[in-house]
Coordinates of C-alpha atoms in Angstrom, one line a residue:
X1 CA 32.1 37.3 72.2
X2 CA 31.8 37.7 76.0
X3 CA 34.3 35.9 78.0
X4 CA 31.4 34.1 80.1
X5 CA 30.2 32.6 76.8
X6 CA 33.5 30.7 76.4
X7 CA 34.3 30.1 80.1
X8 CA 31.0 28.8 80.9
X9 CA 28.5 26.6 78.7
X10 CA 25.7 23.3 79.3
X11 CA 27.0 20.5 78.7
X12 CA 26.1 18.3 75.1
X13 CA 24.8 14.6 75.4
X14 CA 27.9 12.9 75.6
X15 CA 28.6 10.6 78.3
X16 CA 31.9 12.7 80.3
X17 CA 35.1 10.7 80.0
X18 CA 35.7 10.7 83.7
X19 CA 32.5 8.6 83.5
X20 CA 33.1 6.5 80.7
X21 CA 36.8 5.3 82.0
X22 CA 35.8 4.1 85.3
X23 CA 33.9 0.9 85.6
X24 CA 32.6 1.7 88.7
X25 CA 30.5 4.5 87.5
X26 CA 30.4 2.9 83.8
X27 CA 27.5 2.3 82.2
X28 CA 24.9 3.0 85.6
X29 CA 25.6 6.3 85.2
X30 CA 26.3 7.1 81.1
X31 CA 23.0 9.4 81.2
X32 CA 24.6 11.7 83.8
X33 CA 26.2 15.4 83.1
X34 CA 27.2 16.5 86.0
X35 CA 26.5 17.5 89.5
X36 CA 24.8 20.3 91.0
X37 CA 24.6 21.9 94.5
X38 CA 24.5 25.0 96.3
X39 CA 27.1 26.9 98.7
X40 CA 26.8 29.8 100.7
X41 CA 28.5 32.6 100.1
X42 CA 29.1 36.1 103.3
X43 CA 26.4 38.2 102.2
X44 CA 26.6 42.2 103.3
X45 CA 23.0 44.0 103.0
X46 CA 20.9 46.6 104.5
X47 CA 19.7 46.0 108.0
X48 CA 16.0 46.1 106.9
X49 CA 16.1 42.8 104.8
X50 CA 19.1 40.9 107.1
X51 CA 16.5 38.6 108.0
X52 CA 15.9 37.0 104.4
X53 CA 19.8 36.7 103.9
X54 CA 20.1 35.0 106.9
X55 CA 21.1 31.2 106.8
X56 CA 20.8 28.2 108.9
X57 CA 24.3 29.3 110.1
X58 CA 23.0 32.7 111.5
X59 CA 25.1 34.8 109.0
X60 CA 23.9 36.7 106.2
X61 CA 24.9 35.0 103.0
X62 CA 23.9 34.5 99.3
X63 CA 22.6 31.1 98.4
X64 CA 24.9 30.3 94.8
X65 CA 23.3 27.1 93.4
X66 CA 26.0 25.7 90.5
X67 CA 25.9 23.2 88.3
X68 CA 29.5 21.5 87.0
X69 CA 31.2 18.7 85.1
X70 CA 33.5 16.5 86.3
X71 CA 36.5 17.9 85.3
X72 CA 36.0 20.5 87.7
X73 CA 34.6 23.3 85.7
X74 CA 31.2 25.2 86.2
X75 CA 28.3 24.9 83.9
X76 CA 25.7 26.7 85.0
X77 CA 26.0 29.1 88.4
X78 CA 23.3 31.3 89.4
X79 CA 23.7 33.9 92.4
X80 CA 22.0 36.3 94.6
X81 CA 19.8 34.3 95.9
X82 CA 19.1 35.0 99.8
X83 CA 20.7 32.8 102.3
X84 CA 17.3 31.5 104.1
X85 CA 16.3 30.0 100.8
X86 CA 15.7 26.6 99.8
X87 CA 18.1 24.9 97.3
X88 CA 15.1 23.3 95.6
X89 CA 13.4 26.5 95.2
X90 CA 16.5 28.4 93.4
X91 CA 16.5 25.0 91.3
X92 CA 13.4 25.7 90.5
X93 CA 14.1 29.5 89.4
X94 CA 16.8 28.2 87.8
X95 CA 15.2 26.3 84.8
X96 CA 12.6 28.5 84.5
X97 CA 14.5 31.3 83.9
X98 CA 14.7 32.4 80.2
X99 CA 18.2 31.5 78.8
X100 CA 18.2 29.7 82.2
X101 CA 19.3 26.5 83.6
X102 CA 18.6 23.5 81.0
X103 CA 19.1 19.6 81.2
X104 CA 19.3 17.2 77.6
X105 CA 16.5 15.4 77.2
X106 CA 17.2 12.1 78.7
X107 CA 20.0 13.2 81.0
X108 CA 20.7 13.9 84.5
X109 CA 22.2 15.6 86.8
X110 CA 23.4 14.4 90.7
X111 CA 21.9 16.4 93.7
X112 CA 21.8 15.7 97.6
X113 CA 18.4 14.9 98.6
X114 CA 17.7 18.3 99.8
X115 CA 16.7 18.6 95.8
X116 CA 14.5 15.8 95.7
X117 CA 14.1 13.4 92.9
X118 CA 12.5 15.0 89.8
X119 CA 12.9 15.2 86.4
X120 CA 16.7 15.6 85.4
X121 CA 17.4 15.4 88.8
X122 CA 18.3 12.2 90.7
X123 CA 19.0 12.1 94.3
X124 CA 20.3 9.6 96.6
X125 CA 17.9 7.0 98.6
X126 CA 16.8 8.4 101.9
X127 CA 17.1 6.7 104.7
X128 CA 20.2 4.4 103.8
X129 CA 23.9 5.4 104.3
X130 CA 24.9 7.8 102.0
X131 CA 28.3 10.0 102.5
X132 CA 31.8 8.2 102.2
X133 CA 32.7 8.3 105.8
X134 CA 29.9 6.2 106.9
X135 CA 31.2 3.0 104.4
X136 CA 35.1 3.7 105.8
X137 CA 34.4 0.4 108.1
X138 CA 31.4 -0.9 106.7
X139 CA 31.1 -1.9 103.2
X140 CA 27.7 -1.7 101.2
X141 CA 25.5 -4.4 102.0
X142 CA 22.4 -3.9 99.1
X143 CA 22.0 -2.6 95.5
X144 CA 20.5 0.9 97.1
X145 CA 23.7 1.3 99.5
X146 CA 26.0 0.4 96.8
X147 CA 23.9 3.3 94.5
X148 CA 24.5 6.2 97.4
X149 CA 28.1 4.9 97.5
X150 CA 28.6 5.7 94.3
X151 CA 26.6 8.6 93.9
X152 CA 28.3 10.2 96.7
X153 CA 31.6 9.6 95.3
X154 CA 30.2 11.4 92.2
X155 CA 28.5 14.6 93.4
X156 CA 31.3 15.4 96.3
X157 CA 33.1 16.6 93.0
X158 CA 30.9 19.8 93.0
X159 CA 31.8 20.2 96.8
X160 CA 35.6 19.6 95.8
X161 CA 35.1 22.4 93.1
X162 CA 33.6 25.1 96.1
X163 CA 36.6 24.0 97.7
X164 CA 39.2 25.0 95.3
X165 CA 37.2 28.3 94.4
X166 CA 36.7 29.6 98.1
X167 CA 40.2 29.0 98.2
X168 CA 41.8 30.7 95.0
X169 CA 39.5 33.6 95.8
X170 CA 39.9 34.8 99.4
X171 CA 37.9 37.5 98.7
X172 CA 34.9 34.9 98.9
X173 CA 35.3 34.5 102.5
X174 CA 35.9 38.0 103.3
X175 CA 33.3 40.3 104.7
X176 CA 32.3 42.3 101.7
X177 CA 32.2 46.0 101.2
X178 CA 30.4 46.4 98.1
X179 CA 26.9 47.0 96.9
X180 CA 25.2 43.6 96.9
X181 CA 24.8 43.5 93.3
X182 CA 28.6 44.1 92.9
X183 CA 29.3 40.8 95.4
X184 CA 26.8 39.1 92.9
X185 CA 29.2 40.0 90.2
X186 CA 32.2 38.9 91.7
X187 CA 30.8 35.9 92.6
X188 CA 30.3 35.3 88.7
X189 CA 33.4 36.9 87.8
X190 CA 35.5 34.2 89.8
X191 CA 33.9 31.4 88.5
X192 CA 34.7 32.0 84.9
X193 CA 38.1 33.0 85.8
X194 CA 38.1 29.5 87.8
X195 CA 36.8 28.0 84.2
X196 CA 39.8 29.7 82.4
X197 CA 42.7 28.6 84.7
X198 CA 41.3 24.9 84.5
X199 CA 41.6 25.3 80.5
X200 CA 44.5 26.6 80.1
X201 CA 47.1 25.8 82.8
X202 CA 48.9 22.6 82.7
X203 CA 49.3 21.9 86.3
X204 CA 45.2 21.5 86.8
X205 CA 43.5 18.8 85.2
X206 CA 43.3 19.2 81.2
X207 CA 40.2 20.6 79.5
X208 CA 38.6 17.7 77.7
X209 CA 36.9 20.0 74.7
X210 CA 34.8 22.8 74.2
X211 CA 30.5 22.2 74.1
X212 CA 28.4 23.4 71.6
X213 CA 26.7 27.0 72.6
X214 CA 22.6 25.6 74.0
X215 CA 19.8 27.2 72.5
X216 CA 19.0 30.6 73.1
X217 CA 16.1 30.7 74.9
X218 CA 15.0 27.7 76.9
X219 CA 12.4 27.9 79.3
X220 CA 10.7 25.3 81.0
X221 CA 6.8 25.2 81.4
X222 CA 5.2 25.0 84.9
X223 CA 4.1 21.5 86.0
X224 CA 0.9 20.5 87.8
X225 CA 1.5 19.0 91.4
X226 CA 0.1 15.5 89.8
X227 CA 2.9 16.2 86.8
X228 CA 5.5 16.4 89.1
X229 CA 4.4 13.5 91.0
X230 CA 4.4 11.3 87.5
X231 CA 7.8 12.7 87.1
X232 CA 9.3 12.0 90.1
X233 CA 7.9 8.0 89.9
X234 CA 9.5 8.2 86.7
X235 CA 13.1 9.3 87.6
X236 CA 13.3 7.4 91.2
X237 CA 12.1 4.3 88.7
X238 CA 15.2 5.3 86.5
X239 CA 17.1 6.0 90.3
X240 CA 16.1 1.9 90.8
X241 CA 17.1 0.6 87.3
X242 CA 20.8 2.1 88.0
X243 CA 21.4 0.7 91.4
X244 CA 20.1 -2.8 90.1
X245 CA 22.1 -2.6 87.2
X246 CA 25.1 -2.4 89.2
X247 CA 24.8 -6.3 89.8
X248 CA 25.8 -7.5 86.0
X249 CA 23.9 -10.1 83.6
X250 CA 27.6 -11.8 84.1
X251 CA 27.6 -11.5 87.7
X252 CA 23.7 -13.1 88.1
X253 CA 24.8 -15.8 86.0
X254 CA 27.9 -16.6 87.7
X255 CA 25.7 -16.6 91.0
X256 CA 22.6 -18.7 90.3
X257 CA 25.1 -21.4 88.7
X258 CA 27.0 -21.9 92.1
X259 CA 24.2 -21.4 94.2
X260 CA 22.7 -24.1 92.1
X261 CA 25.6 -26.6 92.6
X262 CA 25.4 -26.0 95.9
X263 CA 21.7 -26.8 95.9
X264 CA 22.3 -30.2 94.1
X265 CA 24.7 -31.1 96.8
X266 CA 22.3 -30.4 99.8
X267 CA 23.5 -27.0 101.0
X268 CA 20.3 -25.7 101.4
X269 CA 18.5 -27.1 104.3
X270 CA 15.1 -25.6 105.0
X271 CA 14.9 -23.5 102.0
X272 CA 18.4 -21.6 103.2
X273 CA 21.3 -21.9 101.9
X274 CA 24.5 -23.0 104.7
X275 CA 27.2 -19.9 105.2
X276 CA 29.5 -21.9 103.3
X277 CA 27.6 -22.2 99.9
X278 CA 27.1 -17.8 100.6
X279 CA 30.9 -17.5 101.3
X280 CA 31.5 -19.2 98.3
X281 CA 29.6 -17.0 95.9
X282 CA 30.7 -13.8 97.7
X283 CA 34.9 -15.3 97.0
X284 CA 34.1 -16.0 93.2
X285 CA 32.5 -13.3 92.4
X286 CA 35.0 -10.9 94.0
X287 CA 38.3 -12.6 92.0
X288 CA 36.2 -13.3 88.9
X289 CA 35.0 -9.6 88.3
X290 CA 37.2 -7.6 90.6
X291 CA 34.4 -6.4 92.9
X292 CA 33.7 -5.7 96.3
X293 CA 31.5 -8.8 97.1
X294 CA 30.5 -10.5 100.5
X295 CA 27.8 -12.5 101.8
X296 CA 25.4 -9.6 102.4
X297 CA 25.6 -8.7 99.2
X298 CA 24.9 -12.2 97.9
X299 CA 21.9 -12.4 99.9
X300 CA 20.2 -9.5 99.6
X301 CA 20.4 -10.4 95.8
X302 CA 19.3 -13.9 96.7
X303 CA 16.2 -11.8 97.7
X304 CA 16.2 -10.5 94.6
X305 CA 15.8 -13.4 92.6
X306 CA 13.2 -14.5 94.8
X307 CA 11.5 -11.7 93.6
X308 CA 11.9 -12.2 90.0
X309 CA 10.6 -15.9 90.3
X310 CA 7.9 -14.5 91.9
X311 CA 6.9 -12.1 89.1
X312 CA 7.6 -15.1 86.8
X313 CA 5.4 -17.7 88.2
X314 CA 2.4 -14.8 88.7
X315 CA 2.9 -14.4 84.7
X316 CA 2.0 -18.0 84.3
X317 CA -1.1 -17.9 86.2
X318 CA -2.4 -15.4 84.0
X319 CA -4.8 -17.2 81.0
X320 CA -4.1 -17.0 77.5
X321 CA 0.0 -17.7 78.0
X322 CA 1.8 -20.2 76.8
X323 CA 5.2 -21.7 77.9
X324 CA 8.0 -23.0 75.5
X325 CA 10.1 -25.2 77.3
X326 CA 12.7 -25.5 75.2
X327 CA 13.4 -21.6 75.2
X328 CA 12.3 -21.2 78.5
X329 CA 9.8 -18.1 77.0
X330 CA 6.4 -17.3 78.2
X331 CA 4.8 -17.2 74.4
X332 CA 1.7 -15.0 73.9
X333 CA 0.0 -13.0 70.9
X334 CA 0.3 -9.5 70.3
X335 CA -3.3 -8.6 72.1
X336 CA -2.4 -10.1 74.9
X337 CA 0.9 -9.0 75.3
X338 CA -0.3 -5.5 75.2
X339 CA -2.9 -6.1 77.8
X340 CA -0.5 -7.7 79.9
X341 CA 2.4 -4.7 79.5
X342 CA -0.4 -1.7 80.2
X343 CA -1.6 -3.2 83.1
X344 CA 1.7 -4.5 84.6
X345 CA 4.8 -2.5 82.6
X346 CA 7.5 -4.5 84.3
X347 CA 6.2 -7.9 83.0
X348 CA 6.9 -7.0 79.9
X349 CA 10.8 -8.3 80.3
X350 CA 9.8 -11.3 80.4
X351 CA 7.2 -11.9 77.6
X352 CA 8.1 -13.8 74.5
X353 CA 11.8 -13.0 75.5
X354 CA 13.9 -16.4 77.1
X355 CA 14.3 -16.1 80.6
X356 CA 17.8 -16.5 81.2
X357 CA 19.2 -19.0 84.1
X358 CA 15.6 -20.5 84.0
X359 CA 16.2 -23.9 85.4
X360 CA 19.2 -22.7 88.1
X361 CA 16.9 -20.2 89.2
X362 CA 14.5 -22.7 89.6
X363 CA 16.9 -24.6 91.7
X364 CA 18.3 -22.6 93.8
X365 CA 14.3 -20.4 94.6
X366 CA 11.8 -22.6 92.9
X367 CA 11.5 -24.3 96.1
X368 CA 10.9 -21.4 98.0
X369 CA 7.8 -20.5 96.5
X370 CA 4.3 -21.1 98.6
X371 CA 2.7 -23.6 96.6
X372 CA -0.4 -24.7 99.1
X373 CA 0.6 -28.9 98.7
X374 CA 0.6 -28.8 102.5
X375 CA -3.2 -27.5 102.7
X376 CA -5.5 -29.3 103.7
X377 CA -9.1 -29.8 104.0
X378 CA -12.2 -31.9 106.4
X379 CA -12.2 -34.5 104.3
X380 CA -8.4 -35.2 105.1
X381 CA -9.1 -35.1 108.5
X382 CA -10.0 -38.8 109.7
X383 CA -12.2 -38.6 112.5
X384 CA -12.6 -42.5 113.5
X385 CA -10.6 -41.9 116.4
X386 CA -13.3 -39.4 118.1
X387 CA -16.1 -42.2 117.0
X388 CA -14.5 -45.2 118.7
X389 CA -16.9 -45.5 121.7
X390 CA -19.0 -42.8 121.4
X391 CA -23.0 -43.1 119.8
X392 CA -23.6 -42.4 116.5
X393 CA -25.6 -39.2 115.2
X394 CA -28.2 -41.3 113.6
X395 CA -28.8 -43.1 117.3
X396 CA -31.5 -45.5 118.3
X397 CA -34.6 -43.2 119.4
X398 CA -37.1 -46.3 120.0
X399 CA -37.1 -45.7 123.8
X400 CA -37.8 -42.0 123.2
X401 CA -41.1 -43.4 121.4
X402 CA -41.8 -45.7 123.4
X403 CA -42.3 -43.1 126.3
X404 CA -44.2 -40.9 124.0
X405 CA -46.6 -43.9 123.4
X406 CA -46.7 -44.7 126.7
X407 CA -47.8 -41.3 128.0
X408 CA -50.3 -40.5 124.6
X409 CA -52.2 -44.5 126.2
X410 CA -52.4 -43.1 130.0
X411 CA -54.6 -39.9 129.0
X412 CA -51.5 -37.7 129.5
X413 CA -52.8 -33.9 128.2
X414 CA -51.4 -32.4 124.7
X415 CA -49.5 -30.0 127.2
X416 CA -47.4 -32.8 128.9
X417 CA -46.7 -34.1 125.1
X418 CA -45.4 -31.4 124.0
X419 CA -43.3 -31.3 127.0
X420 CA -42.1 -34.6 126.3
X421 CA -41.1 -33.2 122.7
X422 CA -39.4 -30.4 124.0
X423 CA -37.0 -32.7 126.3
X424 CA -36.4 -34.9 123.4
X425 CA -35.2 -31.8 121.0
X426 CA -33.4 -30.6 123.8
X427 CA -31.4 -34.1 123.9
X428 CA -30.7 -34.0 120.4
X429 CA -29.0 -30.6 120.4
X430 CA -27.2 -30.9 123.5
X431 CA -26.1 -34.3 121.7
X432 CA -24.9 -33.1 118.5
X433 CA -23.1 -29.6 120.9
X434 CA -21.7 -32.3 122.2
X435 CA -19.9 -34.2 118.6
X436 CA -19.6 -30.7 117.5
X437 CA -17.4 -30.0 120.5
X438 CA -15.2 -33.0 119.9
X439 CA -14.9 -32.6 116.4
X440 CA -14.0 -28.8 116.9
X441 CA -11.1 -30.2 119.5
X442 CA -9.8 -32.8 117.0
X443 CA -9.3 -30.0 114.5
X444 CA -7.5 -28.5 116.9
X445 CA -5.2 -30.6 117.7
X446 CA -4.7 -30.6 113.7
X447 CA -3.9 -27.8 113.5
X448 CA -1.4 -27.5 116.1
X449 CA 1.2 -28.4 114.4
X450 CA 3.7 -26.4 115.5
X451 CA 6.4 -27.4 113.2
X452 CA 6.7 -23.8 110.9
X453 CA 6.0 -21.7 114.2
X454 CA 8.7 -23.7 115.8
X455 CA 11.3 -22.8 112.9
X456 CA 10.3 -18.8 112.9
X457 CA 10.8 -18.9 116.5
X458 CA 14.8 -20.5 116.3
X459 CA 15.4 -18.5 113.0
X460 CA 14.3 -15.3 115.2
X461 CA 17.5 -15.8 117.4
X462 CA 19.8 -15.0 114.6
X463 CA 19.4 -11.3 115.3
X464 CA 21.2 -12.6 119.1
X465 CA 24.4 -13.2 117.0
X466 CA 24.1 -17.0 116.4
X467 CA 24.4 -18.4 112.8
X468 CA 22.3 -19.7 109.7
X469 CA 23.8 -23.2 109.9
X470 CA 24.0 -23.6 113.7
X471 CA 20.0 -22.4 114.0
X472 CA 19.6 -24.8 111.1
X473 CA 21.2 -27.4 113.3
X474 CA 19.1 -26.5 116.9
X475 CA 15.7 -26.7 114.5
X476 CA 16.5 -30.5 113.3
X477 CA 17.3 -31.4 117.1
X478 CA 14.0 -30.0 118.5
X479 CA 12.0 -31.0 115.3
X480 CA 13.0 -34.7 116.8
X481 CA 12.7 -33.9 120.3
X482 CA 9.1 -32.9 121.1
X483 CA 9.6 -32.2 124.9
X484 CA 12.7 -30.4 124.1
X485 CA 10.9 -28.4 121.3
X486 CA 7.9 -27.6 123.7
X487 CA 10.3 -26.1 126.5
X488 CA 12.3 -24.0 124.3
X489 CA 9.2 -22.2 122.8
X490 CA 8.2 -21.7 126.7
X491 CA 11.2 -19.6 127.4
X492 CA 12.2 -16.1 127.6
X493 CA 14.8 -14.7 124.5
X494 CA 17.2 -14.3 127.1
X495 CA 16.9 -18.2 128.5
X496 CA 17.2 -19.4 125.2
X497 CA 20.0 -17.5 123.9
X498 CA 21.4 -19.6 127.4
X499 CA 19.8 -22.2 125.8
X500 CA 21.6 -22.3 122.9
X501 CA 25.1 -21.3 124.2
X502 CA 24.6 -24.6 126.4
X503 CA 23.5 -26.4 123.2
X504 CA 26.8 -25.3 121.3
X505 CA 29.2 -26.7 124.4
X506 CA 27.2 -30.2 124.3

């Protein structure tokens, strides 16, 4: 059998053990193989097609995408592809290669987000901090940073496997002096004898078994643009499943029931929660499960939850439910439940199943719900007030007739009558402009309460560096202090933030 057949095979369906024995990778990521990436390679070709192997560099080099497990062995390489081309196009070429590039149905692989997410493929989130050096001071603060974390700690092991190939084979780095198929070759040639000095000598890491040879042919039919869009909502779904995961059943639990002590003792004055009561969770859950935990991570999960109980309380709205209160279930039949799932997928978690940490959750976010008991309509508005003084719409028009009578008796022409009408329609709609205008202006003065607006406006300073408790503190003094309320919404951020500094001293 051909050496490359025993240096170099796909990987099976089991989970690798480097995955399986850490807990921070164990079980978010039991579906994944390996990593895969691409490295450049110097490249020496014939002037007339210099400008295809040229990379973003400016040298010419071959693009060598490889696949490998995390013992630091290749799986898959493929070389020869030009230097000026994209990794997700030689991914691409890869799996539909015959007896090329294949992922187990229901596995994964972990690529940079130059490969995008598809299927088999999942990338990091874009947009959010993603390589090692940019956590070294700051820890993750959300379930997607806490994802890239640990998806970058993952993948680098490809780029640690480069590494340790460019430099066991200098001639990699060289400027070559073969025929370019003869580089391609080497390139091969050193990867399998990397393969075979991780298997056999003790001083590198220890070969954990051989895989079973894949199928001989395996080729992967071309997908539709809207295929590949379904596939790619599919896997970044999968890519949100894993990073939510990573906060445990356990570690929920443990949260909503503090949060929920801290509720019952009053810790949560206008619908937050005081530093304390998140200090608190952050402490316990960091000694009781040996995490990493601090208070942004306990309330951007707060968020979370608020979510969930929002998704819970639109379920119960929709007819045809029922609730059991003693399981804390939302109870319906079969037809409805599969009308329910094919319209909305994700409510399907929490149909006919008990809804763990129902009443804590409805504790510590129940209250944070709109729930419309502060609406109100014209017939709670008392008018009385505006009527005190002021002549009723149904008012006394004897003297109007009188003066029509009058003027009808003294021969006065149909013209001048009608004249006389006129004037008293005018005085009727100028009458009830005028009751419109003061009921429009007692509405107004409704409606100005300025209560929530005031809140949003001394939350807004937290973002100037002052705290949840302290603003908490400012709102219940200017809620009592209506001049003092009114002159703080009539300055500049930069007078209140002088404001509040003042306020802190006092």
């Amino acid at each position: 059998m051909k050496l490359y057949k025993l240096a170099i095979r796909l990987p099976d369906e089991s989970t690798p053990p480097e995955i399986i024995n850490n807990s921070r990778f164990y079980p978010y990521f039991k579906d994944c193989v390996g990593a895969l990436d691409g490295t450049h390679i110097r490249a020496s070709v014939p002037p007339n097609i210099q400008g295809r192997f040229r990379s973003r560099k400016g040298g010419t080099t071959q693009n060598v995408l490889a696949a490998i497990k995390f013992d630091l062995k290749f799986l898959y390489v493929l070389a020869g592809w030009e230097g000026s081309a994209h990794d997700s196009r030689i991914l691409t070429d890869a799996l539909t290669r015959p007896r090329g590039f294949s992922i187990p149905e229901g596995k994964y692989y972990l690529a940079d987000a130059g490969y995008g997410i598809r299927n088999g493929i999942i990338s990091p989130y874009r947009g959010v901090r993603y390589h090692l050096k940019e956590f070294s001071n700051h820890r993750p603060e959300n379930a997607k940073e806490l994802f890239n974390l640990r998806h970058s700690s993952l993948r680098t092991t490809v780029e640690r496997v480069f590494g340790i190939l460019k430099k066991r084979f200098r001639v990699l780095d060289a400027e070559p002096f073969w025929d370019f198929q003869t580089q391609i070759d080497i390139v091969l040639a050193c990867t399998i004898i990397h393969n075979h000095i991780m298997g056999v000598d003790p001083n590198d890491i220890i070969n954990e078994g051989m895989y079973e040879e894949p199928e001989p042919y395996s080729i992967t039919s071309m997908l539709t643009q809207r295929e590949e869009r379904e596939e790619a909502r599919e896997w970044a779904s999968k890519r949100d499943e894993i990073a939510e995961a990573m906060w445990t059943k356990p570690m929920e639990r443990h949260f909503l029931e503090i949060l929920a002590e801290e509720a019952q003792k009053g810790n949560k004055p206008s619908n937050t929660f005081k530093s304390v009561s998140i200090k608190r969770v952050a402490t316990s859950i960091s000694e009781k499960f040996g995490v990493q935990c601090d208070a942004k991570h306990v309330e951007n999960h707060l968020r979370t939850v608020k979510n969930t109980w929002k998704t819970i309380c639109t379920i119960r709205e929709n007819s045809g439910l029922g609730w059991d209160d003693n399981m804390k279930m939302i109870t319906c039949d079969g037809v409805t439940y599969d009308a329910i799932v094919t319209a909305h997928p994700k409510y399907g978690q929490f149909l006919n199943k008990k809804i763990d940490s129902y009443d804590e959750m409805a504790l510590v976010v129940g209250q944070d719900m709109a729930t419309g008991s502060f609406a109100r309509t014209f017939a709670n508005i008392d008018l009385d007030d505006i009527n005190e003084g002021s002549i009723p719409l149904n008012f006394d028009t004897q003297h109007v007739d009188e003066e029509i009578a009058n003027i009808s008796s003294s021969g006065t022409s149909k013209r001048k009558r009608k004249n006389v009408q006129e004037n008293v329609e005018h005085d009727h709609i100028q009458f009830v402009g005028e009751k419109l205008g003061e009921i429009a202006e007692t509405l107004k003065k409704f409606t100005e309460d300025r209560t929530p607006y005031l809140y949003e406006e001394v939350m807004s300073m937290e973002k100037e560096g002052f705290g949840d408790d302290f603003l908490c503190e400012v709102f219940d003094f200017l809620a009592k202090n209506e001049l003092e309320a009114k002159a703080f919404l009539a300055k500049k951020t930069k007078h209140r933030k002088i404001w509040l500094q003042k306020f802190t001293q006092d």
